[in-house]
Amino acid sequence: MAALVGTVALATLLPAGGGGEAVARTASDIAIVLLFFLYGVRLSTRETLAGLRRVRLHALILLCTFVLFPLLGLVALWLAPGLLGGQLGAGFLFLCVVPSTVQSSVALTSTARGDIAAAICAGTYSSVIGLAATPLLAAWLIGSEAGLSADGALRIGAQLFAPFLAGQLLRRRLGEFVSRNKRVFGPVDRGSILLVVYVAFSAGMNQGVWGRVTPLRLLELLAVLAVLLAVALTCTRTAARFAGLDRPSGIAVVLCGSQKSLANGLPMAAVLFGGQAALAVLPLMLYHQMQLMVCAVLAARWARAAPAGPTPEVASAPSPAF
């Protein structure tokens, strides 16, 4: 969080301009390719296929991520057209079609004594499906502002699909090497995301977009995002109870179904919105910080209320209903 805030401040004070902007944008494109290549290398196909047996749980999470959120986004735009207009509105709708997280969902589910294996598979399925679903939903809901033309589709294929598939094909050769060197490749992930943020906000500064976001409008956006998160948490918990899931599975549904991935969303936004990405990524960045803080509190509370016994990964008896 501190690094993201610092990167935005750096882009505000020292935006890349002229030839430097072209170099930074090229570096950002390369970073996105590397990021999705590493995603492909890390993804265990065997574990992913094994998790398909939990059809009801994963279908519920995917419906929350790619159906419930877009519907909530459209309702919000209908209720607050003055606030969510232009690129800010496009960014809000883009937030609603971004896939769920992997790392934070798993960490929060583990803290809350939820079903960790389900969280891992749910985040993985969401990320993989989001490679196709997010651009298509963005093009459908946002229209021309998402930039999904024939050229945009080619950029998505070149920068997202192709590196991911290449990583999957080379997983047998590189997977163990990447796993052994997490300390090396971890900063590559974070650095790539920070570079995407710097390039997006530099372009925004050069175009004067910050003059359109007053402090009052920013506070209003935060209020709308808080309502979105509250409704998402309520709907996911209600759906888990209605589906009759046990406590660990219900926790996984709530913490995976209400999360949105900054790591996947920012590179996708850079490809879809190009030089107009500064305002488009603002709702996602704010929502991401909000979801981490709120869900961390919920996870700690659920951990204290969890029944004593073995962890959900090794429990032999069914847990109480959620």
Coordinates of N, CA and C in Angstrom, one line a residue, residues 87-287:
Q87 N -14.5 8.8 -17.6 CA -13.5 7.8 -17.3 C -13.6 7.2 -15.9
L88 N -14.1 8.0 -15.0 CA -14.3 7.5 -13.6 C -15.4 6.4 -13.6
G89 N -16.5 6.6 -14.3 CA -17.5 5.6 -14.4 C -17.0 4.4 -15.1
A90 N -16.2 4.6 -16.2 CA -15.7 3.5 -16.9 C -14.8 2.6 -16.0
G91 N -14.0 3.3 -15.2 CA -13.1 2.6 -14.2 C -13.9 1.9 -13.2
F92 N -15.1 2.5 -12.7 CA -15.9 1.8 -11.7 C -16.5 0.5 -12.3
L93 N -16.9 0.6 -13.6 CA -17.5 -0.7 -14.2 C -16.3 -1.7 -14.5
F94 N -15.1 -1.1 -14.8 CA -14.0 -2.1 -15.0 C -13.7 -2.8 -13.7
L95 N -13.7 -2.1 -12.6 CA -13.5 -2.7 -11.3 C -14.4 -3.9 -11.1
C96 N -15.7 -3.7 -11.5 CA -16.7 -4.7 -11.3 C -16.5 -6.0 -12.1
V97 N -15.7 -5.9 -13.2 CA -15.5 -7.1 -14.0 C -14.1 -7.7 -13.8
V98 N -13.3 -7.1 -12.9 CA -11.9 -7.7 -12.7 C -12.0 -9.0 -11.9
P99 N -11.2 -9.9 -12.1 CA -11.2 -11.2 -11.4 C -10.9 -11.1 -9.9
S100 N -11.1 -12.1 -9.2 CA -10.8 -12.1 -7.8 C -9.3 -12.3 -7.6
T101 N -8.8 -12.1 -6.3 CA -7.4 -12.2 -6.0 C -7.0 -13.6 -5.7
V102 N -5.7 -13.9 -5.7 CA -5.3 -15.2 -5.2 C -4.6 -15.1 -3.9
Q103 N -3.5 -14.3 -3.8 CA -2.7 -14.2 -2.6 C -3.5 -13.7 -1.4
S104 N -4.1 -12.5 -1.5 CA -4.8 -12.0 -0.4 C -6.0 -12.8 0.0
S105 N -6.7 -13.4 -0.9 CA -7.9 -14.3 -0.6 C -7.4 -15.5 0.2
V106 N -6.3 -16.1 -0.2 CA -5.7 -17.3 0.5 C -5.3 -16.9 1.9
A107 N -4.6 -15.7 2.0 CA -4.0 -15.3 3.3 C -5.2 -15.0 4.3
L108 N -6.2 -14.3 3.8 CA -7.4 -14.0 4.6 C -8.2 -15.2 5.0
T109 N -8.3 -16.1 4.1 CA -9.1 -17.3 4.4 C -8.3 -18.2 5.4
S110 N -7.0 -18.2 5.3 CA -6.2 -18.9 6.3 C -6.3 -18.3 7.6
T111 N -6.3 -17.0 7.7 CA -6.4 -16.3 9.0 C -7.8 -16.6 9.6
A112 N -8.8 -16.6 8.8 CA -10.2 -16.8 9.3 C -10.5 -18.3 9.6
R113 N -9.5 -19.2 9.4 CA -9.7 -20.6 9.5 C -10.8 -21.2 8.5
G114 N -10.7 -20.7 7.3 CA -11.6 -21.1 6.3 C -10.9 -22.2 5.4
D115 N -11.6 -22.6 4.3 CA -11.1 -23.6 3.4 C -10.0 -23.1 2.5
I116 N -8.7 -23.3 2.9 CA -7.6 -22.7 2.2 C -7.5 -23.3 0.7
A117 N -7.7 -24.6 0.6 CA -7.6 -25.2 -0.7 C -8.6 -24.7 -1.7
A118 N -9.8 -24.4 -1.1 CA -10.9 -23.8 -2.0 C -10.5 -22.4 -2.4
A119 N -9.9 -21.7 -1.5 CA -9.5 -20.3 -1.8 C -8.4 -20.3 -2.9
I120 N -7.5 -21.2 -2.8 CA -6.4 -21.3 -3.8 C -7.0 -21.6 -5.2
C121 N -7.9 -22.6 -5.3 CA -8.5 -22.9 -6.6 C -9.4 -21.8 -7.1
A122 N -10.2 -21.2 -6.2 CA -11.1 -20.2 -6.6 C -10.4 -19.0 -7.2
G123 N -9.3 -18.6 -6.6 CA -8.5 -17.5 -7.1 C -7.9 -17.8 -8.4
T124 N -7.5 -19.1 -8.6 CA -6.9 -19.5 -9.8 C -7.9 -19.5 -10.9
Y125 N -9.0 -20.1 -10.7 CA -10.1 -20.2 -11.7 C -10.5 -18.8 -12.1
S126 N -10.7 -17.9 -11.1 CA -11.1 -16.5 -11.4 C -10.1 -15.8 -12.3
S127 N -8.8 -16.0 -12.0 CA -7.7 -15.3 -12.8 C -7.7 -15.8 -14.2
V128 N -7.8 -17.1 -14.4 CA -7.7 -17.7 -15.7 C -8.9 -17.3 -16.5
I129 N -10.1 -17.5 -16.0 CA -11.4 -17.1 -16.7 C -11.4 -15.6 -17.0
G130 N -10.8 -14.8 -16.0 CA -10.8 -13.4 -16.2 C -10.0 -12.9 -17.4
L131 N -9.0 -13.7 -17.8 CA -8.2 -13.3 -19.0 C -9.1 -13.1 -20.2
A132 N -10.2 -13.9 -20.3 CA -11.2 -13.7 -21.4 C -12.4 -12.9 -21.0
A133 N -12.9 -13.2 -19.7 CA -14.2 -12.6 -19.3 C -14.0 -11.1 -19.0
T134 N -12.9 -10.7 -18.4 CA -12.8 -9.3 -18.1 C -12.8 -8.4 -19.3
P135 N -12.0 -8.6 -20.4 CA -12.0 -7.8 -21.6 C -13.4 -7.8 -22.3
L136 N -14.0 -9.0 -22.3 CA -15.3 -9.1 -23.0 C -16.4 -8.4 -22.3
L137 N -16.4 -8.5 -20.9 CA -17.4 -7.8 -20.1 C -17.2 -6.3 -20.2
A138 N -15.9 -5.9 -20.2 CA -15.5 -4.5 -20.2 C -16.0 -3.9 -21.5
A139 N -15.8 -4.6 -22.6 CA -16.2 -4.1 -23.9 C -17.8 -4.0 -24.0
W140 N -18.4 -5.0 -23.4 CA -19.9 -5.0 -23.4 C -20.5 -3.9 -22.6
L141 N -20.0 -3.7 -21.3 CA -20.5 -2.8 -20.4 C -20.1 -1.3 -20.6
I142 N -18.8 -1.2 -21.0 CA -18.2 0.2 -21.1 C -18.3 0.7 -22.5
G143 N -18.2 -0.2 -23.5 CA -18.2 0.2 -24.9 C -16.9 0.7 -25.4
S144 N -17.0 1.7 -26.2 CA -15.8 2.2 -26.9 C -14.7 2.7 -26.0
E145 N -15.1 3.1 -24.7 CA -14.1 3.7 -23.8 C -13.1 2.6 -23.3
A146 N -13.5 1.3 -23.4 CA -12.6 0.3 -23.0 C -11.6 0.0 -24.1
G147 N -11.8 0.5 -25.3 CA -10.8 0.4 -26.3 C -10.7 -1.0 -26.9
L148 N -11.7 -1.8 -26.8 CA -11.6 -3.2 -27.3 C -12.0 -3.3 -28.7
S149 N -11.2 -2.8 -29.6 CA -11.3 -3.0 -31.0 C -10.6 -4.2 -31.5
A150 N -10.4 -4.3 -32.8 CA -9.6 -5.5 -33.3 C -8.2 -5.3 -32.9
D151 N -7.7 -4.1 -32.9 CA -6.3 -3.9 -32.4 C -6.2 -4.2 -30.9
G152 N -7.2 -3.7 -30.2 CA -7.2 -4.0 -28.7 C -7.2 -5.5 -28.4
A153 N -8.0 -6.3 -29.2 CA -8.0 -7.7 -29.0 C -6.7 -8.3 -29.3
L154 N -6.0 -7.8 -30.3 CA -4.7 -8.3 -30.6 C -3.7 -8.0 -29.5
R155 N -3.8 -6.8 -28.9 CA -2.9 -6.4 -27.8 C -3.2 -7.3 -26.6
I156 N -4.4 -7.6 -26.3 CA -4.7 -8.5 -25.2 C -4.2 -9.9 -25.4
G157 N -4.3 -10.4 -26.7 CA -3.7 -11.7 -27.0 C -2.2 -11.7 -26.8
A158 N -1.6 -10.6 -27.3 CA -0.1 -10.6 -27.3 C 0.4 -10.4 -25.9
Q159 N -0.2 -9.5 -25.1 CA 0.3 -9.1 -23.8 C -0.2 -10.0 -22.6
L160 N -1.3 -10.6 -22.8 CA -1.9 -11.4 -21.7 C -2.0 -12.9 -22.0
F161 N -2.7 -13.3 -23.1 CA -2.9 -14.7 -23.4 C -1.6 -15.4 -23.7
A162 N -0.9 -14.8 -24.7 CA 0.3 -15.5 -25.2 C 1.3 -15.8 -24.1
P163 N 1.7 -14.8 -23.3 CA 2.6 -15.0 -22.2 C 2.1 -16.0 -21.2
F164 N 0.9 -16.0 -20.9 CA 0.3 -16.9 -19.9 C 0.4 -18.4 -20.5
L165 N 0.0 -18.6 -21.7 CA 0.1 -19.9 -22.3 C 1.5 -20.4 -22.4
A166 N 2.4 -19.4 -22.8 CA 3.9 -19.8 -22.9 C 4.4 -20.2 -21.5
G167 N 4.0 -19.5 -20.5 CA 4.4 -20.0 -19.1 C 3.8 -21.3 -18.8
Q168 N 2.6 -21.6 -19.2 CA 2.0 -23.0 -18.9 C 2.8 -24.0 -19.6
L169 N 3.2 -23.8 -20.9 CA 3.9 -24.7 -21.7 C 5.3 -25.0 -21.1
L170 N 5.9 -24.0 -20.5 CA 7.3 -24.1 -20.0 C 7.3 -24.4 -18.5
R171 N 6.1 -24.7 -17.9 CA 6.1 -24.9 -16.5 C 6.9 -26.0 -16.0
R172 N 7.0 -27.1 -16.8 CA 7.7 -28.3 -16.4 C 9.2 -28.0 -16.3
R173 N 9.7 -27.1 -17.1 CA 11.1 -26.7 -17.1 C 11.4 -25.6 -16.1
L174 N 10.5 -24.7 -16.0 CA 10.8 -23.5 -15.2 C 10.1 -23.4 -13.9
G175 N 9.0 -24.2 -13.7 CA 8.2 -24.1 -12.5 C 9.0 -24.3 -11.2
E176 N 9.8 -25.3 -11.1 CA 10.6 -25.6 -9.9 C 11.6 -24.4 -9.7
F177 N 12.2 -23.9 -10.7 CA 13.2 -22.8 -10.6 C 12.6 -21.6 -10.1
V178 N 11.4 -21.3 -10.6 CA 10.7 -20.1 -10.1 C 10.2 -20.2 -8.7
S179 N 9.8 -21.4 -8.3 CA 9.4 -21.7 -6.9 C 10.5 -21.6 -6.0
R180 N 11.7 -22.0 -6.4 CA 12.9 -21.9 -5.5 C 13.4 -20.5 -5.3
N181 N 13.1 -19.6 -6.3 CA 13.6 -18.3 -6.2 C 12.5 -17.3 -6.0
K182 N 11.6 -17.5 -5.1 CA 10.5 -16.6 -4.8 C 11.0 -15.2 -4.4
R183 N 12.1 -15.2 -3.7 CA 12.6 -13.9 -3.2 C 13.1 -13.0 -4.4
V184 N 13.5 -13.7 -5.5 CA 13.9 -12.9 -6.7 C 12.7 -12.5 -7.5
F185 N 11.7 -13.4 -7.7 CA 10.6 -13.1 -8.6 C 9.5 -12.3 -7.9
G186 N 9.4 -12.4 -6.6 CA 8.5 -11.6 -5.8 C 8.6 -10.1 -6.1
P187 N 9.8 -9.5 -6.0 CA 9.9 -8.1 -6.4 C 9.6 -7.8 -7.9
V188 N 9.8 -8.8 -8.7 CA 9.5 -8.6 -10.2 C 8.0 -8.4 -10.3
D189 N 7.2 -9.1 -9.6 CA 5.7 -9.0 -9.6 C 5.4 -7.6 -9.1
R190 N 5.8 -7.2 -8.0 CA 5.5 -5.9 -7.4 C 6.0 -4.7 -8.2
G191 N 7.2 -4.9 -8.7 CA 7.8 -3.9 -9.5 C 7.1 -3.6 -10.8
S192 N 6.6 -4.7 -11.4 CA 5.8 -4.6 -12.7 C 4.5 -3.8 -12.4
I193 N 3.8 -4.1 -11.3 CA 2.6 -3.5 -11.0 C 2.8 -2.0 -10.7
L194 N 3.9 -1.7 -10.0 CA 4.2 -0.3 -9.7 C 4.6 0.5 -10.9
L195 N 5.3 -0.2 -11.9 CA 5.6 0.5 -13.1 C 4.4 0.8 -13.9
V196 N 3.4 -0.1 -14.0 CA 2.1 0.1 -14.6 C 1.4 1.3 -14.0
V197 N 1.4 1.4 -12.7 CA 0.8 2.5 -12.0 C 1.5 3.8 -12.3
Y198 N 2.8 3.8 -12.3 CA 3.5 5.1 -12.6 C 3.2 5.6 -14.0
V199 N 3.2 4.7 -15.0 CA 3.0 5.1 -16.4 C 1.5 5.6 -16.6
A200 N 0.6 4.9 -15.9 CA -0.8 5.3 -16.0 C -1.0 6.7 -15.4
F201 N -0.5 6.9 -14.2 CA -0.7 8.2 -13.6 C 0.2 9.3 -14.2
S202 N 1.3 9.0 -14.8 CA 2.1 10.0 -15.5 C 1.3 10.5 -16.7
A203 N 0.7 9.6 -17.4 CA -0.2 9.9 -18.6 C -1.3 10.8 -18.1
G204 N -1.9 10.5 -17.0 CA -3.0 11.3 -16.4 C -2.5 12.7 -16.1
M205 N -1.3 12.8 -15.5 CA -0.8 14.2 -15.2 C -0.6 15.0 -16.4
N206 N 0.0 14.3 -17.5 CA 0.3 15.0 -18.7 C -1.0 15.5 -19.4
Q207 N -2.1 14.8 -19.2 CA -3.4 15.1 -19.8 C -4.3 16.0 -18.9
G208 N -3.8 16.3 -17.7 CA -4.5 17.2 -16.7 C -5.8 16.5 -16.2
V209 N -5.8 15.2 -16.0 CA -7.0 14.6 -15.6 C -7.3 14.8 -14.1
W210 N -6.2 15.1 -13.3 CA -6.5 15.3 -11.9 C -7.2 16.6 -11.6
G211 N -7.3 17.5 -12.5 CA -8.1 18.7 -12.3 C -9.6 18.4 -12.3
R212 N -10.0 17.2 -12.8 CA -11.4 16.7 -12.8 C -11.8 16.0 -11.6
V213 N -10.8 15.6 -10.7 CA -11.1 14.9 -9.5 C -10.9 15.8 -8.3
T214 N -12.0 16.4 -7.8 CA -11.9 17.3 -6.6 C -11.9 16.4 -5.4
P215 N -11.4 17.0 -4.3 CA -11.5 16.2 -3.0 C -12.9 15.7 -2.6
L216 N -13.9 16.5 -2.9 CA -15.3 16.1 -2.6 C -15.7 15.0 -3.5
R217 N -15.3 15.0 -4.8 CA -15.7 13.9 -5.6 C -15.0 12.6 -5.2
L218 N -13.7 12.7 -4.7 CA -13.0 11.6 -4.3 C -13.6 11.0 -3.0
L219 N -14.1 11.8 -2.1 CA -14.8 11.3 -0.9 C -16.1 10.6 -1.3
E220 N -16.8 11.2 -2.3 CA -18.1 10.6 -2.8 C -17.8 9.2 -3.4
L221 N -16.7 9.1 -4.2 CA -16.3 7.8 -4.8 C -16.0 6.8 -3.7
L222 N -15.3 7.2 -2.6 CA -15.0 6.3 -1.5 C -16.2 5.8 -0.9
A223 N -17.2 6.7 -0.7 CA -18.5 6.3 -0.1 C -19.2 5.2 -1.0
V224 N -19.2 5.4 -2.3 CA -19.8 4.5 -3.2 C -19.1 3.1 -3.2
L225 N -17.8 3.2 -3.1 CA -17.0 1.9 -3.1 C -17.2 1.2 -1.7
A226 N -17.4 1.9 -0.7 CA -17.7 1.3 0.6 C -19.1 0.6 0.6
V227 N -20.0 1.2 0.0 CA -21.4 0.6 -0.2 C -21.2 -0.7 -1.1
L228 N -20.5 -0.6 -2.2 CA -20.3 -1.7 -3.0 C -19.7 -2.9 -2.3
L229 N -18.7 -2.6 -1.5 CA -18.0 -3.7 -0.7 C -19.0 -4.3 0.3
A230 N -19.8 -3.4 1.0 CA -20.7 -3.9 2.0 C -21.8 -4.8 1.4
V231 N -22.3 -4.4 0.2 CA -23.3 -5.2 -0.5 C -22.7 -6.5 -0.9
A232 N -21.5 -6.5 -1.5 CA -20.8 -7.7 -1.9 C -20.6 -8.7 -0.8
L233 N -20.2 -8.2 0.4 CA -20.0 -9.1 1.5 C -21.3 -9.6 2.0
T234 N -22.3 -8.8 2.0 CA -23.6 -9.3 2.5 C -24.2 -10.4 1.5
C235 N -24.1 -10.1 0.2 CA -24.6 -11.0 -0.8 C -23.8 -12.4 -0.8
T236 N -22.5 -12.3 -0.7 CA -21.7 -13.5 -0.7 C -22.0 -14.4 0.5
R237 N -22.2 -13.7 1.7 CA -22.5 -14.5 2.9 C -23.9 -15.1 2.8
T238 N -24.8 -14.3 2.3 CA -26.2 -14.9 2.2 C -26.2 -16.0 1.2
A239 N -25.5 -15.9 0.1 CA -25.5 -17.0 -0.9 C -24.8 -18.2 -0.3
A240 N -23.8 -18.1 0.5 CA -23.1 -19.2 1.1 C -24.1 -20.0 2.1
R241 N -24.8 -19.2 2.8 CA -25.8 -19.8 3.7 C -26.9 -20.5 3.0
F242 N -27.4 -19.8 1.9 CA -28.5 -20.4 1.1 C -28.1 -21.7 0.5
A243 N -26.8 -21.8 0.1 CA -26.3 -23.0 -0.6 C -26.0 -24.1 0.4
G244 N -26.1 -23.8 1.7 CA -25.9 -24.8 2.7 C -24.4 -25.2 2.9
L245 N -23.5 -24.3 2.6 CA -22.1 -24.6 2.8 C -21.7 -24.6 4.2
D246 N -20.7 -25.4 4.6 CA -20.2 -25.4 5.9 C -19.4 -24.1 6.2
R247 N -18.9 -23.9 7.4 CA -18.3 -22.7 7.8 C -17.0 -22.4 7.0
P248 N -16.0 -23.4 6.9 CA -14.8 -23.1 6.1 C -15.1 -22.7 4.7
S249 N -16.0 -23.4 4.1 CA -16.4 -23.2 2.6 C -17.1 -21.8 2.5
G250 N -17.9 -21.5 3.5 CA -18.6 -20.2 3.4 C -17.7 -19.0 3.6
I251 N -16.7 -19.2 4.4 CA -15.7 -18.2 4.6 C -14.9 -18.0 3.3
A252 N -14.6 -19.1 2.6 CA -13.9 -18.9 1.3 C -14.7 -18.2 0.3
V253 N -16.0 -18.5 0.3 CA -16.9 -17.8 -0.7 C -16.9 -16.3 -0.5
V254 N -17.1 -15.9 0.8 CA -17.1 -14.5 1.1 C -15.8 -13.8 0.8
L255 N -14.7 -14.4 1.2 CA -13.4 -13.7 1.1 C -12.9 -13.8 -0.4
C256 N -13.3 -14.7 -1.2 CA -12.9 -14.8 -2.6 C -13.9 -14.1 -3.5
G257 N -15.2 -14.2 -3.1 CA -16.2 -13.6 -4.0 C -16.3 -12.1 -3.9
S258 N -15.8 -11.5 -2.8 CA -15.9 -10.1 -2.6 C -14.6 -9.3 -3.0
Q259 N -13.5 -10.1 -3.3 CA -12.2 -9.4 -3.6 C -12.0 -9.1 -5.1
K260 N -11.2 -8.1 -5.4 CA -10.9 -7.8 -6.7 C -9.3 -7.7 -6.8
S261 N -8.8 -8.2 -7.9 CA -7.3 -8.3 -8.0 C -6.7 -7.1 -8.6
L262 N -5.8 -6.5 -7.8 CA -5.0 -5.3 -8.3 C -3.9 -5.9 -9.3
A263 N -3.4 -7.0 -9.0 CA -2.3 -7.6 -9.8 C -2.7 -7.9 -11.2
N264 N -3.9 -8.4 -11.3 CA -4.5 -8.7 -12.7 C -5.1 -7.5 -13.3
G265 N -5.8 -6.7 -12.4 CA -6.6 -5.6 -13.0 C -5.8 -4.5 -13.6
L266 N -4.7 -4.1 -12.9 CA -3.9 -2.9 -13.4 C -3.3 -3.2 -14.8
P267 N -2.6 -4.4 -15.0 CA -2.1 -4.6 -16.3 C -3.2 -4.7 -17.4
M268 N -4.4 -5.3 -17.1 CA -5.5 -5.3 -18.0 C -6.0 -3.9 -18.4
A269 N -6.1 -3.1 -17.3 CA -6.5 -1.7 -17.6 C -5.5 -1.0 -18.5
A270 N -4.2 -1.2 -18.3 CA -3.2 -0.6 -19.1 C -3.4 -0.9 -20.6
V271 N -3.7 -2.2 -20.8 CA -3.9 -2.7 -22.2 C -5.2 -2.2 -22.8
L272 N -6.3 -2.2 -22.0 CA -7.6 -1.8 -22.5 C -7.7 -0.3 -22.7
F273 N -7.3 0.5 -21.7 CA -7.5 1.9 -21.7 C -6.3 2.7 -22.2
G274 N -5.1 2.1 -22.3 CA -4.0 2.8 -22.8 C -3.7 4.1 -22.1
G275 N -3.5 5.2 -22.8 CA -3.2 6.5 -22.2 C -4.3 7.1 -21.3
Q276 N -5.5 6.5 -21.3 CA -6.6 7.0 -20.5 C -6.8 6.2 -19.2
A277 N -5.8 5.5 -18.8 CA -5.9 4.5 -17.7 C -5.9 5.2 -16.3
A278 N -5.4 6.4 -16.2 CA -5.2 7.0 -14.9 C -6.5 7.0 -14.1
L279 N -7.5 7.7 -14.6 CA -8.8 7.7 -13.9 C -9.4 6.3 -13.8
A280 N -9.2 5.5 -14.9 CA -9.9 4.2 -14.9 C -9.4 3.3 -13.9
V281 N -8.2 3.4 -13.4 CA -7.7 2.5 -12.4 C -7.9 3.0 -11.0
L282 N -8.3 4.3 -10.8 CA -8.5 4.8 -9.5 C -9.5 4.1 -8.6
P283 N -10.7 3.8 -9.2 CA -11.6 3.0 -8.3 C -11.1 1.6 -7.9
L284 N -10.4 1.0 -8.8 CA -9.8 -0.3 -8.5 C -8.8 -0.2 -7.3
M285 N -7.9 0.8 -7.4 CA -6.9 1.0 -6.4 C -7.5 1.3 -5.0
L286 N -8.5 2.1 -5.0 CA -9.1 2.5 -3.8 C -9.9 1.3 -3.2
Y287 N -10.6 0.6 -4.0 CA -11.4 -0.6 -3.6 C -10.5 -1.7 -3.0

